[in-house]
Coordinates of C-alpha atoms in Angstrom, one line a residue:
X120 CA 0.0 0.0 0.0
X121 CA 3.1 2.4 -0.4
X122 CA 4.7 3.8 -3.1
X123 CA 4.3 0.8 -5.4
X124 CA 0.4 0.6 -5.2
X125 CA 0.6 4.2 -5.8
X126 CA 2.5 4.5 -9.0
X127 CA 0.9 1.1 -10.1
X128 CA -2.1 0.2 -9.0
X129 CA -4.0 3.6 -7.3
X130 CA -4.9 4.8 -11.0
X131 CA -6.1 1.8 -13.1
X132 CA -8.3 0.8 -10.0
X133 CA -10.1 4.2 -9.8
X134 CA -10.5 4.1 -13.3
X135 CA -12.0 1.0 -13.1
X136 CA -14.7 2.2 -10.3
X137 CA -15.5 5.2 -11.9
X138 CA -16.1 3.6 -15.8
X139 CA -18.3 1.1 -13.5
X140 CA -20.4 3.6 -11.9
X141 CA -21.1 5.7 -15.0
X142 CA -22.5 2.7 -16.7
X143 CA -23.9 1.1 -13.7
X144 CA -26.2 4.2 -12.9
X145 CA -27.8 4.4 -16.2
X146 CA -27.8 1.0 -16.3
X147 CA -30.8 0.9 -13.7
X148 CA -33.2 2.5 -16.0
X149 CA -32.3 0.7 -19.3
X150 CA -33.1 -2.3 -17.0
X151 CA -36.4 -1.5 -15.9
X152 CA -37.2 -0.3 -19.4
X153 CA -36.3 -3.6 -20.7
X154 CA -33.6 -1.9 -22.6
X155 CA -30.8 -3.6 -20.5
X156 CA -28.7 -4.9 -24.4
X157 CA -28.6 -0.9 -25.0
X158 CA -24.9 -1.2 -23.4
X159 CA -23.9 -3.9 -25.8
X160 CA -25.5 -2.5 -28.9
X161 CA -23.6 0.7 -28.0
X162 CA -20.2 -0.9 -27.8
X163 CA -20.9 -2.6 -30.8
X164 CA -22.5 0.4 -32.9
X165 CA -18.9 2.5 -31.5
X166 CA -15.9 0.8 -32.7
X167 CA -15.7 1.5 -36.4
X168 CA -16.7 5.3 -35.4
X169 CA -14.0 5.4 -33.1
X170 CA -11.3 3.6 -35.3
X171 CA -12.9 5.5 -38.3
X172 CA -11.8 8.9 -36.3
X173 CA -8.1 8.1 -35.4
X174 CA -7.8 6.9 -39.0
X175 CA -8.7 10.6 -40.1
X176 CA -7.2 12.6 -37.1
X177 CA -4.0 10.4 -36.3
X178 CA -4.4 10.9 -32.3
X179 CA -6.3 8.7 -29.9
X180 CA -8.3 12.0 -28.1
X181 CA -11.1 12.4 -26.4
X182 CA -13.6 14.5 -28.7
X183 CA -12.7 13.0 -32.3
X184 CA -13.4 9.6 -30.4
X185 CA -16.7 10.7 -29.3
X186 CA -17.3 12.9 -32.6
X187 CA -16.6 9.1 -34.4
X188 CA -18.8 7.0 -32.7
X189 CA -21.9 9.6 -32.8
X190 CA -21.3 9.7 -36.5
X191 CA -21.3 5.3 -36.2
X192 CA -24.1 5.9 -34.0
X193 CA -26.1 8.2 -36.5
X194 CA -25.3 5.8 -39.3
X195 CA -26.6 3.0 -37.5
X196 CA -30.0 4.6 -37.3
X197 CA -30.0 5.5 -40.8
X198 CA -29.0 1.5 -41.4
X199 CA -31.7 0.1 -39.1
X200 CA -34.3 2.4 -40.6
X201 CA -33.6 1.4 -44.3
X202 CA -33.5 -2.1 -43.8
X203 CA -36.6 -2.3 -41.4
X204 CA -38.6 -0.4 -44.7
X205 CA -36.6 -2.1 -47.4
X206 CA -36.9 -6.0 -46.1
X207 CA -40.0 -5.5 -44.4
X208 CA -38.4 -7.0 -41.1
X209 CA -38.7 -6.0 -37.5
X210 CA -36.9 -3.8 -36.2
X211 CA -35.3 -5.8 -33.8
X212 CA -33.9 -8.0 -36.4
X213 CA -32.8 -4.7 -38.3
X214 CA -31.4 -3.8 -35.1
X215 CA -29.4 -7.5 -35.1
X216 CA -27.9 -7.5 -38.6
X217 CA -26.5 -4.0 -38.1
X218 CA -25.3 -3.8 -35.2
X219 CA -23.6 -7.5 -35.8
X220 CA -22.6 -5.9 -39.0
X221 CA -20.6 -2.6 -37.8
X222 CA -19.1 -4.6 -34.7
X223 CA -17.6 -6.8 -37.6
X224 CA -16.3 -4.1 -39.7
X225 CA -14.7 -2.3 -36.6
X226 CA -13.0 -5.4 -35.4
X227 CA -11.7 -5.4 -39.3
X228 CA -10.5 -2.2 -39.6
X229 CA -8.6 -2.8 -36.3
X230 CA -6.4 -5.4 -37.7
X231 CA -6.2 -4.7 -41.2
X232 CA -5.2 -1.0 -40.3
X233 CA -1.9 0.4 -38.0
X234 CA -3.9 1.1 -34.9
X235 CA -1.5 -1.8 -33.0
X236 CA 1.1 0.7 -32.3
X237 CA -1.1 3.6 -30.2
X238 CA -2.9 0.8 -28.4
X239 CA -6.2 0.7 -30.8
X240 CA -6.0 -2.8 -31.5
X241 CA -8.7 -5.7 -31.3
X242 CA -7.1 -6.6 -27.7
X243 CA -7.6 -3.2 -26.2
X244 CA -10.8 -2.9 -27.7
X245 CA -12.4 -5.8 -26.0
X246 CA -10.5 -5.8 -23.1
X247 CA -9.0 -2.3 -22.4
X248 CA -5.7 -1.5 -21.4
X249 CA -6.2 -1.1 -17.6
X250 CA -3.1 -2.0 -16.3
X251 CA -1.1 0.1 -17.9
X252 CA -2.5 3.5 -16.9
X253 CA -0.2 3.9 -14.2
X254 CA 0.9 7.0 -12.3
X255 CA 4.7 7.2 -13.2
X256 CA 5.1 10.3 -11.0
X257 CA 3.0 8.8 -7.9
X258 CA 5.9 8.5 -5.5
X259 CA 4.1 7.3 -2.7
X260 CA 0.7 8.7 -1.3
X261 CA 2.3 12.9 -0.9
X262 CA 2.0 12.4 -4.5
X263 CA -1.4 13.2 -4.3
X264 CA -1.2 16.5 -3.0
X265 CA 2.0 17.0 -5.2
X266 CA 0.6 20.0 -8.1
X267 CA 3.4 18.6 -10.7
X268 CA 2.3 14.9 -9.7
X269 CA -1.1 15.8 -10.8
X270 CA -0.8 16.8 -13.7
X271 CA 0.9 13.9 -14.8
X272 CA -1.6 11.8 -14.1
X273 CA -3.0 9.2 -17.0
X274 CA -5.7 11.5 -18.5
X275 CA -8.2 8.6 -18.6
X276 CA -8.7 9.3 -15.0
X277 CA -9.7 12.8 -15.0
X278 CA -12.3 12.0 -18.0
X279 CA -13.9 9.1 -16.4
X280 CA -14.0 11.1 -13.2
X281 CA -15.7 13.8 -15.1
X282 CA -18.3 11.4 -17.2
X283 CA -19.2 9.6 -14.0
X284 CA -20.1 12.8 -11.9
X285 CA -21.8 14.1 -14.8
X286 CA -23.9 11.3 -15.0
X287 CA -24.7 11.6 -11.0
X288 CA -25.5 14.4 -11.8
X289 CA -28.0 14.1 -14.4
X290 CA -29.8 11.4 -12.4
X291 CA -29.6 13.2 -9.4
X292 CA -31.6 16.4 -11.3
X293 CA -33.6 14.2 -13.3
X294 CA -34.8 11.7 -10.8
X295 CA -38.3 11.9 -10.8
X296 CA -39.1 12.5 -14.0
X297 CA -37.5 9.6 -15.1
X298 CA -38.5 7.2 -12.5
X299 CA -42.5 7.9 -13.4
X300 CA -41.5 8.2 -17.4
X301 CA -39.6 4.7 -16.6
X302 CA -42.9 2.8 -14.4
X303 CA -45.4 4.7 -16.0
X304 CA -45.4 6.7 -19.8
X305 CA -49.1 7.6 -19.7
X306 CA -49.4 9.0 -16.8
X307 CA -45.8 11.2 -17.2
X308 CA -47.4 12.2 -20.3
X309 CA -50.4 13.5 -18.6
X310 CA -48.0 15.3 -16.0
X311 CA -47.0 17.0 -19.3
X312 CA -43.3 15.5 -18.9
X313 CA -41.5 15.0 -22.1
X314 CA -41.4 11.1 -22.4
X315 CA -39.3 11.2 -25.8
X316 CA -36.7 13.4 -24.9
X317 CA -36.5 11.5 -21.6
X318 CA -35.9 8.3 -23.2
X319 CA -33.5 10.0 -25.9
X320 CA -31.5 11.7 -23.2
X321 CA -31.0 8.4 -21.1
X322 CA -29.7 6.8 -24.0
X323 CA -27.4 9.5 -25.2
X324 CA -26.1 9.8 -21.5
X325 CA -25.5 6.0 -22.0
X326 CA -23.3 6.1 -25.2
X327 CA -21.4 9.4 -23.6
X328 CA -20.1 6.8 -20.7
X329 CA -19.5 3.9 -23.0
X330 CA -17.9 5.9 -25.5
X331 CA -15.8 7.6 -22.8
X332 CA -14.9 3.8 -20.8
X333 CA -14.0 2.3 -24.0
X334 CA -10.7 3.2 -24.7
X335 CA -9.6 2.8 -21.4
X336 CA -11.5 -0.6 -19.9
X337 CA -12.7 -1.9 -23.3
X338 CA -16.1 -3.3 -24.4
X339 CA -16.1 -6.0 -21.9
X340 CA -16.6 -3.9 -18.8
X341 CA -19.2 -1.6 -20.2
X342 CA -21.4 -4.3 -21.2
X343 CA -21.1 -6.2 -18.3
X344 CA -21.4 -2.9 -16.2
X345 CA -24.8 -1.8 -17.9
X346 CA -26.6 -5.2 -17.0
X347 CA -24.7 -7.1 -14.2
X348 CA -24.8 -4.7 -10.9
X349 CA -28.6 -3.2 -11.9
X350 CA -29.8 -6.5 -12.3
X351 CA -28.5 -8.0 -9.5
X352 CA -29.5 -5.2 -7.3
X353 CA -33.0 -5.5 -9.0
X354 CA -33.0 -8.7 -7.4
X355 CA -32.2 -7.5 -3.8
X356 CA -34.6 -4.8 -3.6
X357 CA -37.9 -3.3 -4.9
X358 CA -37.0 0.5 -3.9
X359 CA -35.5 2.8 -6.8
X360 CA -33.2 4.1 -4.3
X361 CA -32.3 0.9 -2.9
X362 CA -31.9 -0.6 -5.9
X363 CA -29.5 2.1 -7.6
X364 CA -27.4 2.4 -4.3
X365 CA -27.1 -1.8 -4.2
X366 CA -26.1 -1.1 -8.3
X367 CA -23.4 1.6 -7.1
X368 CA -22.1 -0.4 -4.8
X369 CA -21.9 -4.3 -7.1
X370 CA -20.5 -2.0 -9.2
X371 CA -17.7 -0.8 -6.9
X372 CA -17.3 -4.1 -5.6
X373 CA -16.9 -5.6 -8.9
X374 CA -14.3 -3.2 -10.3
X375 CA -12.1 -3.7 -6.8
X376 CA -12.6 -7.5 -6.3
X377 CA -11.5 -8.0 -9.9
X378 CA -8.8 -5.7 -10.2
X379 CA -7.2 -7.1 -7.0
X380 CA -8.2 -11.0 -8.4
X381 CA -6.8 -10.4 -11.6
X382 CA -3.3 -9.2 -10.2
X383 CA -3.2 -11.7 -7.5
X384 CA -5.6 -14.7 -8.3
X385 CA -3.6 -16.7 -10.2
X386 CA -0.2 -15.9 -8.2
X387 CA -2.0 -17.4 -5.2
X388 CA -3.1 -20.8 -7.1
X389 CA 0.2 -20.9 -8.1
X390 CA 1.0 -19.6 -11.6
X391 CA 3.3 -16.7 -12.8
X392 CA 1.0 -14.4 -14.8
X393 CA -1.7 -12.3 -14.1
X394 CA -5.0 -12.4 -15.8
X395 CA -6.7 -9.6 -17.9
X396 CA -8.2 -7.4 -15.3
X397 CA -11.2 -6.5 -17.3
X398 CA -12.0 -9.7 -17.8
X399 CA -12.3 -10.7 -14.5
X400 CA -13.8 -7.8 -13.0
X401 CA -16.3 -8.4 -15.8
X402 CA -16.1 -11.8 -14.2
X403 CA -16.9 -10.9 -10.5
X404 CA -20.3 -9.0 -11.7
X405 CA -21.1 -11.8 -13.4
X406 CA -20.6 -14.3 -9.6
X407 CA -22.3 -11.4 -8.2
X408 CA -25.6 -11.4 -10.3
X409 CA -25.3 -15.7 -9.9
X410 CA -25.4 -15.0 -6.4
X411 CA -28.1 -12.5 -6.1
X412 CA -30.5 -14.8 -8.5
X413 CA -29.9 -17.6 -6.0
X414 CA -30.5 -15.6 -2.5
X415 CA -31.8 -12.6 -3.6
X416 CA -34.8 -11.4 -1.8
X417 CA -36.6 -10.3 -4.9
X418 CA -35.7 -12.9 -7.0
X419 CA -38.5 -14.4 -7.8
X420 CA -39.6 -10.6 -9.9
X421 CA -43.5 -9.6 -9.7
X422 CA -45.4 -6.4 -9.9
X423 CA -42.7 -4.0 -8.4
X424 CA -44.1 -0.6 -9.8
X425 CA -45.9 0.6 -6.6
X426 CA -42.9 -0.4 -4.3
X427 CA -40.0 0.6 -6.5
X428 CA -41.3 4.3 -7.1
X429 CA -40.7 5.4 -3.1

């Protein structure tokens, strides 16, 4: 817990929570609206955007990432639209084909492009390059109130600290709104609350913390984040409070747990190498929501609305 966990460990792990979090939280509401795959259609619909921009720009940034995957987003749409109309098809089969489609292409343009060298490469991708965000100038905990320290810290942090408090944020000031909109559209329409942009603004503060978790942890964590910790905390509870609180905190346990597993798992059962630490923590929400479908409390589902709303 000195100097070494510092420099080597303090970073990736927060990282890890906070990516959590910020899908976790919006994760609640996609679950309740039966919109849970949202997360893993995002992830999908994202990677050829966001290869797509560093192909044009040259740099792995922030805002040509997320100006790449709204344009992957928007083109989706467009997709889904023309072939639900053209092949006279659902849409969730339009939705299947495309977003199958553009997953593929991205995972193509990864390997047939030179992404390998700025860490933009199918393995990243998937599994995200946690463990080496480190803090090469965290001498030791006085790094942290250390100005010049600071400011060398891995700039994933400071944008996945950001996303996650603005998404706090925007459930903490749209609470109500969406909680009836979620439980109840006709009557949140005869409030006169604005059920479309509602819905439209969940998802788009969705795809903001994907996009922003995905270069950093990779696809695996924000899928498993959007549906693991909600849905085992829908299982523990039939409060809305309770349940997003439980969510915030499988969430943090999951990101932790599997961080500290993945380091030290495999040295303690005897082998020499650690294990991808997105992949387990993905893991551990996954042991989590097996747990809470065996002993959860609330298991067994039923009419929830009334309780859930307090």
């Amino acid at each position: 817990m000195g100097a070494d966990f510092v420099m080597l460990s303090l970073t990736p792990l927060l990282i890890g929570v906070a990516a959590a979090v910020a899908c976790a939280l919006p994760g609640n509401f996609l679950l309740l609206r039966r919109q849970a795959l949202i997360g893993d259609a995002i992830s999908h619909v994202v990677l050829p955007g966001i290869v797509v921009a560093f192909l044009l720009t040259g740099v792995v940034a922030a805002l040509p990432m997320m100006l790449g995957a709204g344009a992957a987003a928007l083109v989706a749409v467009v997709l889904i639209e023309l072939i639900r109309r053209l092949g006279r098809i659902e849409p969730g089969a339009a939705m299947g084909v495309v977003f199958t489609a553009m997953f593929a292409g991205g995972v193509l343009l990864l390997e047939q492009s030179a992404t390998s060298g700025v860490h933009l490469d199918v393995q990243h991708a998937l599994y995200g390059n946690l463990e080496s965000l480190i803090w090469l100038d965290g001498y030791g905990w006085a790094a942290l109130l250390d100005p010049a320290a600071l400011r060398a810290l891995p700039p994933e942090l400071p944008r996945m600290a950001a996303v996650m408090l603005g998404v706090v944020v925007f459930a903490a000031v749209m609470w109500r709104a969406l909680v009836i909109a979620t439980f109840d559209e006709g009557f949140a329409r005869s409030m006169g609350l604005p059920v479309q942009a509602l819905s439209l603004s969940l998802i788009v503060v969705a795809a903001i913390a994907a996009v922003a978790a995905f270069d950093a942890v990779g696809s695996i964590i924000v899928i498993a984040m959007f549906i693991c910790p909600p849905a085992a905390a829908r299982m523990k509870t039939n409060r809305m409070g309770a349940q997003v609180a439980w969510s915030v905190g499988f969430a943090v346990i999951s990101a932790v747990l599997g961080y500290v597993l993945a380091g030290y798992g495999p040295l303690w059962l005897g082998y020499d190498n650690a294990v991808s630490a997105a992949g387990m923590i993905a893991t551990v929400s996954g042991v989590i929501l097996g747990l809470a479908a065996l002993a959860g409390p609330c298991r067994t589902g039923g009419n929830a609305q009334a309780s859930v709303l307090r």
